Backbone as ProteinMPNN parsed JSONL, in Angstrom:
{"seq_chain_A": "XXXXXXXXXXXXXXXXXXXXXXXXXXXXXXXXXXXXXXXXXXXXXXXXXXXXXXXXXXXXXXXXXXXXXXXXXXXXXXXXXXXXXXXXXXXXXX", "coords_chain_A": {"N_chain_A": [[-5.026, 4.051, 7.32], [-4.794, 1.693, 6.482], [-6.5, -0.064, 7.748], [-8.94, 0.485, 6.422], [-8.371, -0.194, 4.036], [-8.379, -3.188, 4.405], [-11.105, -3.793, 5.082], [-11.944, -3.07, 2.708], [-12.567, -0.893, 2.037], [-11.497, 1.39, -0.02], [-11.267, 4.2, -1.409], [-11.302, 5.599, 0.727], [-9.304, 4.845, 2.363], [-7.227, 5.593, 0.749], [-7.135, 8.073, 0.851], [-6.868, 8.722, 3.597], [-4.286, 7.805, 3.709], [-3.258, 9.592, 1.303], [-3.224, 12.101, 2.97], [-1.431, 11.42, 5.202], [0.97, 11.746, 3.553], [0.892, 14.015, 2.663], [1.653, 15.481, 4.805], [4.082, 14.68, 5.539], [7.533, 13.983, 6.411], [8.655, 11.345, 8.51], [6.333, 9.101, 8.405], [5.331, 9.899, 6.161], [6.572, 8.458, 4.191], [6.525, 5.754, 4.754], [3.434, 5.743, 4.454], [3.625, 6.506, 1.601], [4.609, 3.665, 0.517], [2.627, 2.309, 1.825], [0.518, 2.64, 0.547], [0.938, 2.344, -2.082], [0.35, -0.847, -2.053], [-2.396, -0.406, -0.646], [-3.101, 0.17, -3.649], [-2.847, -1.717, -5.138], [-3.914, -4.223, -4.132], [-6.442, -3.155, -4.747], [-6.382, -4.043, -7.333], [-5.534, -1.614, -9.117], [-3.326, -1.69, -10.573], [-1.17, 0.086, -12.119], [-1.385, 2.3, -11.571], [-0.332, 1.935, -8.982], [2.121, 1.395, -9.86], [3.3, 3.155, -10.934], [3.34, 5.399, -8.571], [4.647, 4.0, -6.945], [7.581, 4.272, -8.748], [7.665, 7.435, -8.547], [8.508, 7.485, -6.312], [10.352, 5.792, -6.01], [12.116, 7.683, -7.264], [12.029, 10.056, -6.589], [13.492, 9.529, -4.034], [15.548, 8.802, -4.854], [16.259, 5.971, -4.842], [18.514, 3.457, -4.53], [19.259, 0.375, -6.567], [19.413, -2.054, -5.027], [17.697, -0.655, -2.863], [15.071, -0.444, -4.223], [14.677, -3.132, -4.612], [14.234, -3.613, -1.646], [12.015, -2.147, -0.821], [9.898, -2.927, -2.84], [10.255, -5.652, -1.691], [9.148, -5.399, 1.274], [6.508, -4.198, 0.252], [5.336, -6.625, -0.699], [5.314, -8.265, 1.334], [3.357, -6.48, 2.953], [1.071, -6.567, 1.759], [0.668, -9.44, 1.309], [0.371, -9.695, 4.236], [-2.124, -7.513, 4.737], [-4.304, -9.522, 3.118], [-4.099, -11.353, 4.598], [-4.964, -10.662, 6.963], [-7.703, -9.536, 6.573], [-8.525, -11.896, 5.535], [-8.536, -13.461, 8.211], [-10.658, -11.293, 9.679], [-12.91, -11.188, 7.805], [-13.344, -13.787, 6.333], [-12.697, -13.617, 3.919], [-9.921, -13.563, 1.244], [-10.112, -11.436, -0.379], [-11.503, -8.753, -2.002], [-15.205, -8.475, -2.727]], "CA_chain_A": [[-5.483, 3.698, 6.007], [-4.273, 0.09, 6.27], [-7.853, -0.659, 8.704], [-10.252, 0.406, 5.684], [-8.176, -1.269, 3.086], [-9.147, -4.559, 5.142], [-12.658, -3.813, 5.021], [-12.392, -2.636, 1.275], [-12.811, 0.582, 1.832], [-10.193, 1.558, -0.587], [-11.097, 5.434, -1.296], [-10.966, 6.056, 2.344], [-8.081, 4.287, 2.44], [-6.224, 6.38, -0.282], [-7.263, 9.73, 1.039], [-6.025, 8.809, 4.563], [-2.773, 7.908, 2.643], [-2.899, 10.772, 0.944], [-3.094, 12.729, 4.077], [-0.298, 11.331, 5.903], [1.86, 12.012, 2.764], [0.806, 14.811, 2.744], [2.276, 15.67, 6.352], [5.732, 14.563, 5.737], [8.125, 13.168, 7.585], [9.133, 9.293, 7.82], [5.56, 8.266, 8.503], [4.874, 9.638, 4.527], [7.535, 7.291, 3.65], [5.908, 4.377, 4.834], [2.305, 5.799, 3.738], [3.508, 5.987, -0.038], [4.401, 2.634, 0.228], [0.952, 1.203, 2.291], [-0.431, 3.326, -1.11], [0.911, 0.711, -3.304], [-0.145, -1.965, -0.814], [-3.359, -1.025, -1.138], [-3.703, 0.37, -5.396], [-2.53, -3.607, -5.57], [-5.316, -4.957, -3.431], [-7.765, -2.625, -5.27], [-6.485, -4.198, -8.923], [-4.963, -0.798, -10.11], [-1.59, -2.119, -10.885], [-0.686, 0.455, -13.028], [-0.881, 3.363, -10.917], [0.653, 1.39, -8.072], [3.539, 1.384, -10.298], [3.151, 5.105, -11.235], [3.72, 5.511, -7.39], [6.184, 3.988, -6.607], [8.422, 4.985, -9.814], [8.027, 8.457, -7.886], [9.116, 7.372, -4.632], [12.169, 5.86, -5.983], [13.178, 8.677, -7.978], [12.141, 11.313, -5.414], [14.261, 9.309, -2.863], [17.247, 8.069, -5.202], [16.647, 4.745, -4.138], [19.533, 2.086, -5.416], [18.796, -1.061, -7.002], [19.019, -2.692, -3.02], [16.469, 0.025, -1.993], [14.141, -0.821, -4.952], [14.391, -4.324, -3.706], [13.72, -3.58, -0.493], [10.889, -2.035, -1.166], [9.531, -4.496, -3.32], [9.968, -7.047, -0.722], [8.302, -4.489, 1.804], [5.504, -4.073, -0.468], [4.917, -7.784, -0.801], [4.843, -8.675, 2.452], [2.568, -6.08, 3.896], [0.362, -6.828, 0.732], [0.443, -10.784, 1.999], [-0.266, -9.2, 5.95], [-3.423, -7.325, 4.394], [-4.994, -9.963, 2.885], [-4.179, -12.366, 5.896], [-6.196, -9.962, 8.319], [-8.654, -9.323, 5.897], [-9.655, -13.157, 5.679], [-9.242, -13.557, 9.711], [-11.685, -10.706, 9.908], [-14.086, -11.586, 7.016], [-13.169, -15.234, 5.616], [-12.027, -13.803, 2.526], [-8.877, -12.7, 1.188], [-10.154, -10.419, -1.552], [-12.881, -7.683, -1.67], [-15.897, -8.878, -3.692]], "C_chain_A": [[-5.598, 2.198, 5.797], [-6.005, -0.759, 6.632], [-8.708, -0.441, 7.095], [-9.698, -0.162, 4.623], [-8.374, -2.773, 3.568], [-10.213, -4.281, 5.197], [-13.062, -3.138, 3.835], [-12.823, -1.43, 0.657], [-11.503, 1.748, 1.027], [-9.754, 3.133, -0.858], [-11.061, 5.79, 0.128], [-9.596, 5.901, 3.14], [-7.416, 5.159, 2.238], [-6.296, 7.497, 0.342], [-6.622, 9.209, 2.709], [-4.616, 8.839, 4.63], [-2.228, 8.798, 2.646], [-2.625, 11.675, 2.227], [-1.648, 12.394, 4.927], [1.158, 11.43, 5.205], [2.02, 12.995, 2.798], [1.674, 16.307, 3.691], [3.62, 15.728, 5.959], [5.994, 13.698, 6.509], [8.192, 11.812, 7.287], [7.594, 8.355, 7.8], [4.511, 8.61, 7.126], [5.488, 9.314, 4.011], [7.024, 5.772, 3.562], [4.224, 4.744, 4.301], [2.453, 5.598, 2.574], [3.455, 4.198, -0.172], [3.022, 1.622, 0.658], [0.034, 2.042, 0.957], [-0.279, 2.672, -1.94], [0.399, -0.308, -3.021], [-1.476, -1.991, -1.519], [-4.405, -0.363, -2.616], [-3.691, -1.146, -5.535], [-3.671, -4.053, -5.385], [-6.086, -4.388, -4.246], [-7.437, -3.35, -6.593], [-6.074, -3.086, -9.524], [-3.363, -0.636, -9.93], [-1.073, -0.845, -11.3], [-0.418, 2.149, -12.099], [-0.703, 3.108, -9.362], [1.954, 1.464, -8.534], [3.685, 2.401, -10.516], [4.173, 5.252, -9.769], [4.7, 4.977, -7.039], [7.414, 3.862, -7.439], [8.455, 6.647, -9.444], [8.902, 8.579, -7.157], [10.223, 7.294, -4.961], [12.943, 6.646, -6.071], [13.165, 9.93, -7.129], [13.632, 10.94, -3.978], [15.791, 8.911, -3.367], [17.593, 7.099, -4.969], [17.649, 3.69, -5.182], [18.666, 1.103, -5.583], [18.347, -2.13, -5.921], [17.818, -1.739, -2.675], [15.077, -0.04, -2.4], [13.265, -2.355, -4.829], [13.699, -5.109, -2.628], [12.342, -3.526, -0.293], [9.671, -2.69, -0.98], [8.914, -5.515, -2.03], [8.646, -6.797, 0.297], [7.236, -4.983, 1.723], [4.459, -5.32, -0.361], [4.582, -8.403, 0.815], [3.946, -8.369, 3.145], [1.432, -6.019, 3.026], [-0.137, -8.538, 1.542], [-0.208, -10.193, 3.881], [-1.507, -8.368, 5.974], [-4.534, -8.463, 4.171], [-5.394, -11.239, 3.765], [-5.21, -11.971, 7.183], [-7.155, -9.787, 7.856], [-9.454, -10.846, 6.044], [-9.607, -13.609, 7.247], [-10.274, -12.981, 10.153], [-12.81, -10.752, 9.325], [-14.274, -12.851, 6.809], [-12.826, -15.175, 4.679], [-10.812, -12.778, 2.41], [-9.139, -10.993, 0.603], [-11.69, -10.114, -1.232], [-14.041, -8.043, -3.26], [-16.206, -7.97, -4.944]], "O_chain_A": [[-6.396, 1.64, 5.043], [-6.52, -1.687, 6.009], [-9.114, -1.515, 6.652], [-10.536, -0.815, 4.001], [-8.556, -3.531, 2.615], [-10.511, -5.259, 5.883], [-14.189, -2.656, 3.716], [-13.206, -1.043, -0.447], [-10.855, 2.65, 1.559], [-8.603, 3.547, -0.719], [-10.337, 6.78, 0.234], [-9.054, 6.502, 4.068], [-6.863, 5.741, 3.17], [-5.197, 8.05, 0.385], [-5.457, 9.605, 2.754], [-3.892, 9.569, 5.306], [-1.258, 9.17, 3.307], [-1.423, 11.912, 2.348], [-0.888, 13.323, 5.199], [2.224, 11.292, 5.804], [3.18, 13.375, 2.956], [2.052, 17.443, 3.405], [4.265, 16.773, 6.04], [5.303, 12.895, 7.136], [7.917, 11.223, 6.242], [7.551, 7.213, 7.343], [3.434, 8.063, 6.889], [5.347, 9.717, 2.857], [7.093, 4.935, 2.663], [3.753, 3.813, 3.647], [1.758, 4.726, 2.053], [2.578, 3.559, -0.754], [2.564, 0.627, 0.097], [-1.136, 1.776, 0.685], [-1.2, 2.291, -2.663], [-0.169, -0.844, -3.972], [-1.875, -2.771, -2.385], [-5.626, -0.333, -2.765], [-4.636, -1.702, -6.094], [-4.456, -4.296, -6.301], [-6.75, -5.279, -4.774], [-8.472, -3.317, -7.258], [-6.128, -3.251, -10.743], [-2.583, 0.159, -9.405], [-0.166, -0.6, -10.504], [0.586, 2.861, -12.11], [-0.918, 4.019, -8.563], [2.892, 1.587, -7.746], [4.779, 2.694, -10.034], [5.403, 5.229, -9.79], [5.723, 5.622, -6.809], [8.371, 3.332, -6.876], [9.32, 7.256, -10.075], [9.839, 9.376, -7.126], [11.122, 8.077, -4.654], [14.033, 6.751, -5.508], [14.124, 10.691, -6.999], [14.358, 11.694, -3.33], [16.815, 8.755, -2.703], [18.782, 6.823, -4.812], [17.414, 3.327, -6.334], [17.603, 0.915, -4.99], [17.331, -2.825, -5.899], [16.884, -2.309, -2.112], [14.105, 0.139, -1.666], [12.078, -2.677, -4.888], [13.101, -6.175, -2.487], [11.606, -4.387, 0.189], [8.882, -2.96, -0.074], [7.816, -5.908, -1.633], [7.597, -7.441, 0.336], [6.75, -5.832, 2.471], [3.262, -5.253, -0.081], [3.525, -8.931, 1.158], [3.428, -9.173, 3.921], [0.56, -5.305, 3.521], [-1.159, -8.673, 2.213], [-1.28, -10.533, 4.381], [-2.102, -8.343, 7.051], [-5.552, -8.451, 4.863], [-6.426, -11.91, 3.762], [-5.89, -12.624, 7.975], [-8.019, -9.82, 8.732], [-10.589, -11.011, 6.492], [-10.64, -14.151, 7.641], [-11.01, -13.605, 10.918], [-13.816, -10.45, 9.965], [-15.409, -13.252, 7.066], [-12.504, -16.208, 4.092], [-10.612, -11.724, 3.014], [-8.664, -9.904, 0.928], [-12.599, -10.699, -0.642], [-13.741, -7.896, -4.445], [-16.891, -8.406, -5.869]]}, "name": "protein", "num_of_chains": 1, "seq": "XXXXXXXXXXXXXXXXXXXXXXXXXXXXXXXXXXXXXXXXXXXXXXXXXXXXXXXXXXXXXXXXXXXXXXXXXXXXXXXXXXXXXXXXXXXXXX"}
């Protein structure tokens, strides 16, 4: 999902997402969160936060795990838009 959110392809994105959430397991742990990653990048804050106000509460995450997250979130948010302008020249999708 991460590849077409770098080339702005953001519904293609989401539904690959979706799909690997879908699945289970630890690698729809890390999909919810590349789902906030890239609602952010797309500009829909709001149900980026939807999402992961699930996750927490589905997972029981503590105040440290909310954190974590967070941090997570931010970083692989900053590591999108870094490959995005090595591969295009720009950070953000026109």
């Amino acid at each position: 999902g991460m590849k077409q959110a770098i080339k702005c392809n953001y519904d293609k994105a989401l539904e690959r997402l979706d799909t690997a959430i879908a699945e289970g397991g630890f690698a729809a742990e890390l999909a919810v969160l590349e789902k906030v990653v890239v609602l952010l990048d797309a500009g829909r804050e709001a149900e980026a936060e939807e999402v992961l106000a699930e996750r927490n509460e589905s997972v029981g995450a503590s105040e440290e795990g909310i954190a974590e997250a967070r941090k997570s979130i931010d970083e692989t948010l900053e590591g999108l838009r870094a490959e995005r302008e090595q591969q295009t020249g720009s950070r953000t999708c026109p």
